[in-house]
Amino acid sequence: GLFSGGAIDPEFWDRLEEVLISGDVGAALSQSLVEQLKQAARERRVATTEGLYGLFASILAQRLSEVPLMGRPVEPEKGVLTIVLLVGVNGSGKTTTAGKLACKWAKEGLEVIMAASDTFRAAAAEQLKIWGERSGVRVVAQQQGSDAAAVAFDALAAARSSGADVLIVDTAGRLHSKHNLMEELKKIARILDRERGESKLETLLVLDSVMGQNGLAQAKTFNSALSLSGVVLTKYDNTAKGGIILAIADEMKTPVRYVGLGEGEDDLRPFDVEEFVRALLE
Amino acid sequence: ALRERFESIFDRLKGRGKLTEADVDVALRDVRRSLLEADVDYKVVKALLESIRGRAVGKDVLESITPGQQVATIVYEELADLMGTEPSPLAISPKPPSIYLMVGLQGGGKTTSTVKLARRLAGSHRPLVVACDLRRPAAVEQLKILAAQSRVPFYGPEHGEKDVLRVVEGALEYASGHLNDVILLDTAGRLHADEELMEELAAMKRAAPPTEVLLVVDAMTGQEAVKVASAFHERLRLTGVLLSKLDGDARGGAALAIRKATGVPIKFAGVGEGTDALEVFDARRMAQRILG
Ligand SMILES: Nc1nc2c(ncn2[C@@H]2O[C@H](COP(=O)(O)OP(=O)(O)OP(=O)(O)O)[C@@H](O)[C@H]2O)c(=O)[nH]1
Ligand SMILES: Nc1nc2c(ncn2[C@@H]2O[C@H](COP(=O)(O)OP(=O)(O)OP(=O)(O)O)[C@@H](O)[C@H]2O)c(=O)[nH]1
Ligand SMILES: [Mg+2]
Ligand SMILES: [Mg+2]
């Protein structure tokens, strides 16, 4: 590989920058990370490329681990309602992630309810209901075309009255550049926030690992609209490295809480910093 | 925008005779950064910069336009030429039915795009959309609802059917009985790296040799676009690409990379969630968009 015993020459630094760029880290951040490594290598007098690997891996790992809650999954407690609001652009994996979380927490013996707050897309509620059957979890839904915020409101009322431990709110995919759709989402979030009382609210951006630099724009826009408490990096079983989460950590300190590793109910794991860095550099 | 940035870069060139390598290289650093930020594959960026350099260096600085405009024009033209400025229409089989196989990664927009294409063809043909995604929960239902909303004929699997080849078989039979002359097969999203699922597509191709194999790609796709498109192309011999979600603000550099890596033309742009949101791909507009 790149770190196996060549000379530390200008071509090495170029190739390292390319490894990062091809992993979707982004041109600007890749350049500054390579600069940071050059500086650190000088300070420590690292003479071989093998020596650089460990140094670089720890630089990257540190940048991620410094972000509070990086790699920490959502941990609902029995007796206190936790609301998990899933948001993101079209097709990123929100509904599937909702289903996986429902399966996981239901298996752990928690009382879970899901809200089918995607009232726009064809068969969105049907898709979530099938996950409801798989997990044995109740799904609160209304007809296609009804008010998304109303579904969230009803589901929260049901969760509170039935003493549920978790409410998972699935929302419609929306491009962050669409102002009216972001306003709709803010309304859903406002209602949940207003009605939640002592309940905790986690707002997770569901982000496809294959995304390029637009992933950063997504994170920025969704964050300024709703204040995100984390990212779920989906389709990480693909060959894409998801390097954009480094830029997201860098600019917004938003932690990655989970990775999606497939389409099945068990294909969700807490995000692992070491594994991510290793995969990025290979 | 690129032109404006080039104006300031080349401002000091006014009155000089030819564009020197040094001048052009300053501009190309800007282009490199811009293209990478637009998700153009870094290898494609390298190759592009070379050909732009080749065309720009040594050019006479013209009377009529500024050097900045000159170089910007060369850059736009290189990008547009690469993506192909000739519109590439959908192939129609000389011997009906035409069969279109829709393929791609999970969540890219295949199901929605299947109905968009069918709706576009409904004016001049009798299209039939076929639900061959037997995997994703409620995928068949999604296609059925979209087809009904767009008044496009629909064919789906028998309840509990697990074999896509049986659905393809049934669809061909149904189409001949109902005089459908275009059959659009919506398939399950899959990873290019999943050998078993890529083989499923190859088997579908053998069962119903397609007139078009269309790769549906999300316009927000990053550096992995080349690998994905090349893998699908190698395995299935793509005939076209549909770039979806271009109504967003992604610069869409994946378009360049895919065309360069596979030679497959980008035929359509998805520009919204509605089944009417489909445009013929415009390489010149795309070049402007990629360059920001
Ligand atoms: N390989 C893989 N596929 C995934 C993963 N997560 C979701 N998918 C697939 O991605 C596709 C889209 O998933 P959805 O859950 O429908 O995405 P969504 O964000 O709810 O989509 P919209 O509601 O339309 O915006 C489906 O085919 C899922 O099976 C993952 O971690 N790995
Ligand atoms: N804004 C926008 N959304 C789109 C476009 N095309 C598709 N979508 C949305 O993207 C999401 C995924 O679309 P699908 O058609 O379900 O994608 P798919 O490739 O069939 O997904 P899988 O079958 O799970 O692999 C849905 O929310 C669609 O409404 C587009 O051009 N613009
Ligand atoms: Mg969904
Ligand atoms: Mg589909």
XYZ file of C-alpha atoms and ligand atoms in Angstrom:
640
model
C 0.000 0.000 0.000
C 0.855 3.654 0.133
C 2.538 3.354 3.545
C 4.675 0.320 2.827
C 8.237 1.453 2.655
C 8.614 3.940 -0.145
C 10.419 7.239 0.203
C 8.687 10.190 1.827
C 8.853 12.367 -1.257
C 6.543 14.899 -2.954
C 4.909 12.083 -4.886
C 4.047 10.337 -1.612
C 2.300 13.448 -0.289
C 0.380 13.825 -3.570
C -0.738 10.226 -3.460
C -1.782 10.553 0.189
C -3.883 13.574 -0.675
C -5.478 11.533 -3.488
C -6.314 8.696 -1.119
C -8.194 11.159 1.068
C -9.901 12.895 -1.849
C -11.005 9.570 -3.328
C -12.496 8.767 0.080
C -14.683 11.907 -0.163
C -12.781 13.831 2.526
C -12.854 16.871 0.231
C -10.044 18.836 -1.431
C -9.596 21.542 1.204
C -9.625 19.256 4.258
C -7.422 16.668 2.514
C -4.838 19.329 1.817
C -4.871 20.609 5.379
C -4.684 17.076 6.838
C -1.637 16.318 4.693
C -0.076 19.595 5.887
C -0.790 18.590 9.458
C 0.914 15.226 8.909
C 3.936 16.850 7.238
C 4.297 19.115 10.244
C 3.912 16.274 12.748
C 6.377 14.107 10.807
C 8.954 16.899 10.873
C 8.485 17.455 14.614
C 8.891 13.751 15.364
C 11.544 13.162 12.721
C 9.618 10.303 11.125
C 11.762 9.013 8.289
C 9.724 6.140 6.826
C 6.281 5.853 5.309
C 5.457 2.985 7.700
C 6.077 5.331 10.601
C 3.732 7.834 9.027
C 0.824 5.406 8.973
C 0.475 5.151 12.739
C 0.968 8.883 13.148
C -1.655 9.738 10.547
C -4.150 7.193 11.823
C -3.919 8.714 15.280
C -4.254 12.272 13.913
C -7.464 11.294 12.130
C -8.779 9.229 15.033
C -8.148 12.073 17.439
C -10.018 14.566 15.280
C -13.030 12.271 15.358
C -12.825 11.142 18.978
C -12.664 14.756 20.174
C -16.262 15.193 19.060
C -18.590 14.512 21.999
C -20.745 11.383 21.512
C -18.751 10.238 18.460
C -19.392 6.491 18.206
C -21.880 6.568 21.096
C -25.213 4.972 20.161
C -28.512 6.303 21.468
C -29.175 4.626 24.811
C -32.861 4.853 25.757
C -33.717 4.197 29.407
C -36.796 2.416 30.568
C -39.311 4.821 32.067
C -38.101 7.971 30.289
C -39.355 8.504 26.749
C -36.631 9.017 24.137
C -37.758 10.470 20.811
C -35.545 9.686 17.818
C -36.243 11.930 14.825
C -34.729 10.659 11.556
C -34.104 13.230 8.840
C -32.197 13.436 5.582
C -32.290 13.669 1.831
C -34.271 11.332 -0.408
C -33.230 7.699 -0.463
C -30.561 7.966 2.251
C -31.940 5.096 4.359
C -34.183 6.741 6.983
C -37.082 4.281 6.889
C -34.756 1.262 6.918
C -32.787 2.767 9.817
C -36.030 3.371 11.706
C -36.897 -0.293 11.242
C -33.459 -1.479 12.342
C -33.593 0.652 15.498
C -37.092 -0.608 16.257
C -35.950 -4.225 15.927
C -32.911 -3.635 18.099
C -34.707 -1.887 20.953
C -37.715 -4.215 20.844
C -35.287 -7.143 21.254
C -33.800 -5.385 24.275
C -37.241 -5.385 25.853
C -38.033 -1.699 25.376
C -41.497 -0.448 24.458
C -41.167 1.155 21.028
C -43.601 3.111 18.844
C -42.917 4.366 15.323
C -44.429 7.382 13.586
C -44.864 7.224 9.811
C -44.400 10.967 9.367
C -43.585 10.540 5.699
C -47.051 11.276 4.403
C -45.822 12.240 0.981
C -44.077 9.376 -0.791
C -45.924 6.462 -2.337
C -46.070 3.449 0.008
C -43.904 5.123 2.665
C -46.263 4.161 5.469
C -46.600 0.626 4.059
C -42.826 0.253 4.046
C -42.580 1.338 7.690
C -45.500 -0.883 8.681
C -43.673 -3.921 7.351
C -40.789 -3.006 9.631
C -43.355 -2.627 12.385
C -44.443 -6.241 11.772
C -40.843 -7.457 11.697
C -40.067 -5.795 15.014
C -43.428 -6.265 16.690
C -43.635 -2.499 17.054
C -46.757 -0.372 16.663
C -46.748 2.127 13.794
C -48.835 5.309 13.982
C -49.762 6.364 10.445
C -52.316 8.296 8.464
C -53.279 8.416 4.809
C -50.846 9.506 2.120
C -51.229 13.293 1.820
C -52.163 13.963 5.440
C -50.215 16.386 7.631
C -46.809 15.002 8.612
C -46.655 17.064 11.809
C -50.094 15.771 12.833
C -48.850 12.174 12.590
C -45.857 13.037 14.769
C -48.145 14.764 17.273
C -50.497 11.776 17.461
C -47.629 9.323 17.777
C -46.094 11.338 20.611
C -49.428 11.452 22.417
C -49.742 7.680 21.989
C -46.180 7.148 23.202
C -46.728 9.224 26.314
C -50.104 7.724 27.172
C -48.896 4.152 26.695
C -45.650 4.737 28.598
C -43.440 3.853 25.638
C -39.669 4.015 26.106
C -38.865 5.078 22.554
C -40.667 6.926 19.795
C -38.982 6.697 16.390
C -40.178 9.351 13.945
C -39.535 8.601 10.268
C -39.810 11.633 7.994
C -40.005 12.127 4.246
C -36.786 12.489 2.324
C -36.193 16.070 1.268
C -33.439 17.956 -0.486
C -32.030 20.484 2.004
C -32.096 23.161 -0.686
C -35.907 23.085 -0.782
C -36.997 25.834 1.562
C -40.658 24.846 1.956
C -39.728 21.228 2.713
C -37.237 22.345 5.360
C -39.977 24.540 6.844
C -42.258 21.492 7.021
C -39.531 19.590 8.831
C -38.976 22.454 11.284
C -42.674 22.340 12.060
C -42.464 18.618 12.889
C -39.453 19.263 15.110
C -41.150 22.234 16.814
C -44.201 20.168 17.660
C -42.116 17.334 19.073
C -40.057 19.781 21.077
C -43.101 21.618 22.378
C -44.982 18.471 23.394
C -42.176 16.329 24.735
C -42.125 17.488 28.339
C -39.342 15.552 30.101
C -38.667 13.273 27.134
C -35.293 13.313 25.417
C -35.081 14.251 21.750
C -32.380 12.885 19.449
C -32.291 14.289 15.920
C -30.232 12.096 13.605
C -29.185 12.955 10.073
C -29.299 9.812 7.935
C -26.465 10.129 5.418
C -25.567 7.755 2.586
C -21.852 6.799 2.600
C -21.689 7.317 -1.157
C -22.376 11.032 -0.849
C -19.750 13.489 -2.032
C -19.251 17.069 -0.885
C -22.984 17.671 -0.909
C -23.079 15.596 2.286
C -21.469 18.511 4.113
C -24.069 20.940 2.741
C -26.771 18.520 3.873
C -25.337 18.366 7.378
C -24.973 22.153 7.617
C -28.490 22.875 6.428
C -30.213 20.217 8.490
C -28.156 21.236 11.514
C -29.029 24.888 11.302
C -32.696 23.967 10.862
C -32.927 21.392 13.650
C -29.720 21.117 15.635
C -28.579 17.551 14.984
C -27.465 15.228 17.764
C -25.803 12.824 15.375
C -25.374 11.177 12.005
C -26.252 7.667 10.882
C -23.825 6.749 8.104
C -25.786 4.268 5.971
C -24.781 1.873 3.191
C -21.326 1.646 4.696
C -21.297 -1.924 3.358
C -20.716 -0.221 -0.005
C -17.164 0.481 -1.133
C -17.469 4.223 -0.408
C -15.438 5.505 2.550
C -17.823 8.184 3.827
C -14.921 10.616 4.311
C -17.326 13.541 4.369
C -17.969 12.782 8.052
C -14.479 14.129 8.776
C -15.509 17.484 7.332
C -18.790 17.301 9.257
C -16.903 16.568 12.494
C -14.451 19.339 11.709
C -16.935 22.079 10.858
C -19.931 21.239 12.990
C -18.766 18.831 15.685
C -21.643 16.505 14.808
C -20.884 12.921 15.923
C -21.538 9.805 13.881
C -23.563 7.545 16.193
C -24.268 4.549 13.926
C -23.277 2.909 10.654
C -25.697 1.021 8.430
C -24.138 -2.150 7.040
C -26.894 -3.638 4.933
C -30.619 -3.940 4.367
C -31.435 -6.417 7.132
C -32.645 -5.790 10.660
C -29.288 -6.546 12.299
C -27.299 -4.347 9.913
C -26.797 -1.384 12.234
C -23.848 -0.882 14.554
C -22.376 1.912 16.653
C -19.869 3.916 14.630
C -16.290 2.772 15.207
C -13.596 5.449 14.819
C -10.625 3.057 14.496
C -12.342 0.917 11.874
C -13.362 3.995 9.899
C -9.821 5.410 9.857
C -8.352 2.044 8.881
C -10.798 1.683 5.982
C -10.157 5.255 4.820
C -6.405 4.754 4.641
C -6.296 1.357 2.971
C -18.558 31.879 -10.874
C -15.632 30.592 -12.885
C -15.662 33.388 -15.429
C -15.543 36.047 -12.705
C -12.681 34.338 -10.877
C -10.766 34.011 -14.143
C -11.264 37.718 -14.815
C -9.296 38.587 -11.707
C -6.666 35.909 -12.369
C -6.101 37.083 -15.926
C -6.652 40.804 -15.389
C -2.967 41.502 -15.363
C -2.629 39.756 -18.736
C -4.331 42.518 -20.703
C -2.284 43.423 -23.720
C 0.053 40.395 -23.612
C 0.502 38.358 -26.796
C -0.045 34.738 -25.844
C -1.359 32.739 -22.877
C 1.744 31.357 -21.190
C 1.977 28.076 -19.310
C 2.480 29.976 -16.050
C -0.673 32.036 -16.593
C -2.763 29.016 -17.458
C -1.432 27.021 -14.497
C -2.667 29.659 -12.073
C -6.139 29.333 -13.546
C -5.931 25.551 -13.582
C -5.250 25.394 -9.841
C -8.551 27.147 -9.383
C -10.257 24.766 -11.807
C -8.785 21.742 -10.023
C -10.133 22.841 -6.660
C -13.502 23.684 -8.160
C -13.860 20.326 -9.947
C -12.846 18.317 -6.874
C -15.355 20.229 -4.768
C -17.915 19.329 -7.431
C -17.179 15.609 -6.879
C -15.409 15.016 -10.173
C -13.200 11.926 -9.814
C -9.619 13.085 -9.130
C -8.198 10.997 -11.995
C -10.687 12.569 -14.392
C -9.698 16.000 -13.034
C -6.044 15.282 -13.798
C -6.841 14.228 -17.361
C -9.119 17.227 -17.894
C -6.512 19.707 -16.689
C -4.035 18.224 -19.139
C -6.318 18.655 -22.126
C -7.353 22.161 -21.034
C -3.690 23.100 -20.633
C -2.996 21.736 -24.098
C -5.728 23.848 -25.637
C -5.081 27.042 -23.713
C -1.300 27.426 -23.587
C 0.108 29.310 -26.508
C -3.257 30.629 -27.635
C -3.236 34.153 -28.897
C -4.870 36.558 -26.521
C -7.813 37.708 -28.607
C -8.961 41.249 -29.212
C -12.629 40.544 -28.762
C -12.731 38.849 -25.355
C -10.574 38.910 -22.220
C -8.039 36.114 -21.541
C -10.162 35.137 -18.560
C -13.178 34.587 -20.766
C -11.073 32.729 -23.290
C -9.772 30.206 -20.801
C -13.179 29.880 -19.132
C -14.697 29.083 -22.529
C -12.057 26.413 -23.167
C -12.816 24.875 -19.756
C -16.577 24.829 -20.328
C -16.132 23.338 -23.777
C -13.799 20.581 -22.547
C -16.360 19.569 -19.918
C -19.343 19.738 -22.229
C -17.528 17.829 -24.999
C -16.540 15.157 -22.525
C -20.155 14.595 -21.502
C -21.376 14.692 -25.085
C -23.343 17.651 -26.395
C -25.287 15.472 -28.848
C -28.572 14.442 -27.232
C -28.795 10.703 -26.918
C -32.400 9.518 -27.259
C -33.852 6.306 -25.870
C -33.329 3.402 -28.217
C -36.468 1.850 -29.629
C -36.225 -1.750 -30.769
C -36.949 -2.311 -34.477
C -38.774 -5.407 -33.315
C -41.115 -4.526 -30.363
C -41.286 -4.681 -27.474
C -38.436 -2.427 -26.413
C -37.187 -3.546 -23.027
C -35.589 -1.103 -20.590
C -33.759 -2.481 -17.570
C -33.409 0.046 -14.708
C -30.426 -0.646 -12.437
C -28.379 1.048 -9.743
C -27.429 1.399 -6.089
C -30.006 1.474 -3.310
C -32.071 4.637 -3.085
C -30.800 6.231 -6.304
C -34.258 6.829 -7.794
C -34.910 3.772 -9.990
C -38.552 3.202 -9.087
C -39.502 6.854 -9.472
C -37.489 7.145 -12.700
C -39.111 4.030 -14.155
C -42.496 5.709 -13.965
C -41.068 9.028 -15.197
C -39.762 7.340 -18.331
C -42.979 5.414 -18.859
C -44.998 8.593 -18.537
C -42.767 10.309 -21.070
C -43.211 7.409 -23.498
C -46.954 7.141 -22.965
C -47.599 9.850 -25.541
C -46.168 7.799 -28.400
C -46.037 4.221 -27.071
C -47.863 1.780 -24.820
C -45.391 1.366 -21.951
C -45.701 -1.205 -19.166
C -43.859 -0.793 -15.875
C -42.888 -4.047 -14.207
C -42.149 -4.504 -10.514
C -39.054 -6.683 -10.285
C -37.920 -5.501 -6.829
C -39.073 -8.393 -4.670
C -36.767 -7.440 -1.843
C -37.446 -3.959 -0.504
C -40.506 -3.739 1.763
C -43.466 -2.304 -0.171
C -41.408 -1.751 -3.357
C -44.074 -3.381 -5.509
C -46.720 -1.248 -3.830
C -44.672 1.913 -4.401
C -44.386 1.221 -8.140
C -48.038 0.268 -8.360
C -49.166 3.510 -6.696
C -46.859 5.687 -8.800
C -47.987 3.926 -11.974
C -51.659 4.417 -11.080
C -51.078 8.089 -10.240
C -49.422 8.566 -13.633
C -51.949 6.400 -15.455
C -49.311 4.018 -16.708
C -50.001 0.260 -17.045
C -48.466 -1.863 -14.300
C -47.505 -5.516 -13.959
C -46.413 -7.053 -10.672
C -45.477 -10.365 -9.114
C -47.904 -12.975 -7.861
C -48.301 -12.768 -4.091
C -45.309 -14.388 -2.389
C -43.277 -14.621 -5.606
C -39.565 -14.735 -4.877
C -38.146 -15.334 -8.350
C -37.660 -12.230 -10.510
C -37.238 -14.349 -13.634
C -40.799 -15.606 -13.209
C -41.987 -11.987 -13.012
C -40.043 -11.098 -16.178
C -41.535 -14.106 -17.945
C -45.032 -13.153 -16.831
C -44.493 -9.534 -17.872
C -43.423 -10.488 -21.407
C -46.508 -12.626 -21.752
C -48.769 -9.926 -20.331
C -47.228 -7.269 -22.586
C -47.798 -9.293 -25.735
C -51.402 -9.920 -24.685
C -51.981 -6.217 -24.008
C -49.974 -4.855 -26.940
C -47.445 -3.013 -24.755
C -44.520 -2.068 -26.961
C -42.181 -0.787 -24.228
C -41.492 -2.767 -21.058
C -39.680 -1.033 -18.205
C -38.242 -3.346 -15.557
C -37.731 -1.754 -12.123
C -35.176 -3.714 -10.120
C -34.029 -3.779 -6.498
C -31.171 -1.497 -5.537
C -27.930 -3.386 -5.091
C -24.219 -2.893 -4.487
C -21.963 -3.246 -7.539
C -19.787 -5.354 -5.247
C -22.556 -7.891 -4.542
C -21.707 -10.710 -6.937
C -24.923 -12.649 -6.357
C -27.166 -9.654 -7.000
C -25.188 -8.560 -10.075
C -25.657 -12.090 -11.391
C -29.417 -11.693 -10.859
C -29.342 -8.722 -13.230
C -27.270 -10.681 -15.752
C -29.860 -13.455 -15.597
C -32.663 -10.936 -16.175
C -30.780 -9.678 -19.222
C -30.592 -13.194 -20.604
C -34.314 -13.782 -19.961
C -35.367 -10.496 -21.596
C -32.588 -9.016 -23.714
C -32.881 -5.284 -23.081
C -32.930 -2.512 -25.642
C -31.528 -0.209 -22.958
C -29.755 -0.919 -19.680
C -30.069 2.355 -17.755
C -27.989 3.092 -14.669
C -29.784 5.437 -12.275
C -27.258 7.509 -10.333
C -27.842 10.007 -7.552
C -26.397 13.399 -8.594
C -24.963 13.786 -5.059
C -22.692 10.736 -5.523
C -19.059 11.390 -4.659
C -15.772 9.872 -5.742
C -17.160 6.344 -5.804
C -19.197 7.114 -8.953
C -16.507 5.838 -11.326
C -16.114 2.524 -9.526
C -19.871 1.977 -9.335
C -20.570 2.866 -12.960
C -17.591 0.885 -14.259
C -18.635 -2.195 -12.305
C -22.225 -2.054 -13.562
C -20.970 -1.370 -17.092
C -18.490 -4.228 -17.075
C -21.097 -6.652 -15.831
C -24.137 -5.516 -17.811
C -22.984 -3.300 -20.676
C -24.913 -0.114 -19.857
C -26.475 1.851 -22.684
C -27.386 4.969 -20.756
C -27.346 6.817 -17.457
C -30.110 8.733 -15.721
C -28.807 11.281 -13.233
C -31.404 11.783 -10.494
C -32.073 14.504 -7.900
C -30.578 17.249 -10.049
C -33.178 19.575 -8.534
C -30.890 19.708 -5.493
C -27.747 21.805 -5.105
C -25.179 19.055 -5.718
C -22.764 20.168 -8.414
C -23.004 16.708 -9.965
C -19.394 16.046 -10.949
C -20.189 12.337 -10.921
C -21.709 12.902 -14.363
C -18.334 13.796 -15.838
C -16.545 10.944 -14.182
C -19.085 8.359 -15.272
C -19.040 9.452 -18.886
C -15.257 9.570 -19.000
C -14.806 6.212 -17.319
C -17.446 4.224 -19.228
C -18.218 6.183 -22.383
C -21.901 5.620 -21.620
C -24.094 8.637 -22.497
C -26.118 10.412 -19.834
C -29.565 10.442 -21.355
C -31.849 11.958 -18.738
C -31.921 14.135 -15.656
C -34.344 13.561 -12.786
C -35.384 16.966 -11.492
C -37.951 16.297 -8.812
C -40.042 13.714 -6.981
C -43.037 14.049 -9.292
C -43.353 11.613 -12.180
C -43.313 14.547 -14.597
C -39.895 15.700 -13.326
C -37.731 14.333 -16.100
C -35.574 16.266 -18.571
C -33.348 15.338 -21.457
C -29.778 15.661 -20.223
C -28.091 18.920 -21.265
C -24.298 18.672 -21.210
C -23.700 22.406 -21.590
C -25.927 23.279 -18.632
C -24.264 20.504 -16.672
C -20.795 21.871 -17.456
C -21.862 25.277 -16.100
C -23.277 23.664 -13.000
C -20.208 21.529 -12.303
C -17.898 24.517 -12.637
C -20.066 26.509 -10.261
N -26.749 -1.802 1.378
C -27.462 -1.021 2.190
N -28.658 -0.569 1.776
C -29.364 0.206 2.632
C -28.877 0.578 3.910
N -29.825 1.363 4.502
C -30.852 1.474 3.628
N -30.575 0.765 2.494
C -31.391 0.647 1.291
O -31.472 1.923 0.699
C -32.729 2.059 0.034
C -33.417 3.303 0.553
O -33.744 3.096 1.920
P -34.966 3.838 2.609
O -34.952 3.419 4.030
O -36.205 3.643 1.832
O -34.482 5.331 2.459
P -35.272 6.624 2.879
O -34.284 7.623 3.362
O -36.351 6.299 3.852
O -35.877 7.092 1.501
P -37.004 8.197 1.266
O -38.026 8.032 2.328
O -37.532 7.914 -0.084
O -36.293 9.506 1.357
C -33.497 0.775 0.315
O -33.324 -0.083 -0.795
C -32.817 0.214 1.530
O -32.917 -1.181 1.634
C -27.580 0.095 4.319
O -27.061 0.362 5.402
N -26.931 -0.702 3.413
N -35.865 15.518 -5.321
C -35.827 14.394 -6.052
N -36.109 13.237 -5.449
C -36.083 12.120 -6.213
C -35.751 12.127 -7.589
N -35.821 10.844 -8.032
C -36.179 10.085 -6.987
N -36.348 10.851 -5.881
C -36.676 10.456 -4.524
O -35.612 9.662 -4.055
C -36.119 8.669 -3.151
C -35.700 7.314 -3.652
O -36.368 7.078 -4.884
P -36.729 5.587 -5.347
O -37.364 5.702 -6.698
O -37.491 4.875 -4.295
O -35.262 4.972 -5.446
P -34.865 3.487 -5.815
O -33.594 3.522 -6.581
O -35.988 2.789 -6.486
O -34.583 2.869 -4.384
P -34.389 1.310 -4.047
O -35.425 0.572 -4.818
O -34.569 1.215 -2.592
O -33.008 0.980 -4.469
C -37.614 8.885 -3.097
O -37.876 9.721 -1.987
C -37.920 9.610 -4.382
O -39.075 10.410 -4.301
C -35.427 13.391 -8.199
O -35.110 13.513 -9.381
N -35.480 14.485 -7.381
Mg -38.355 6.678 3.795
Mg -36.955 1.067 -5.963
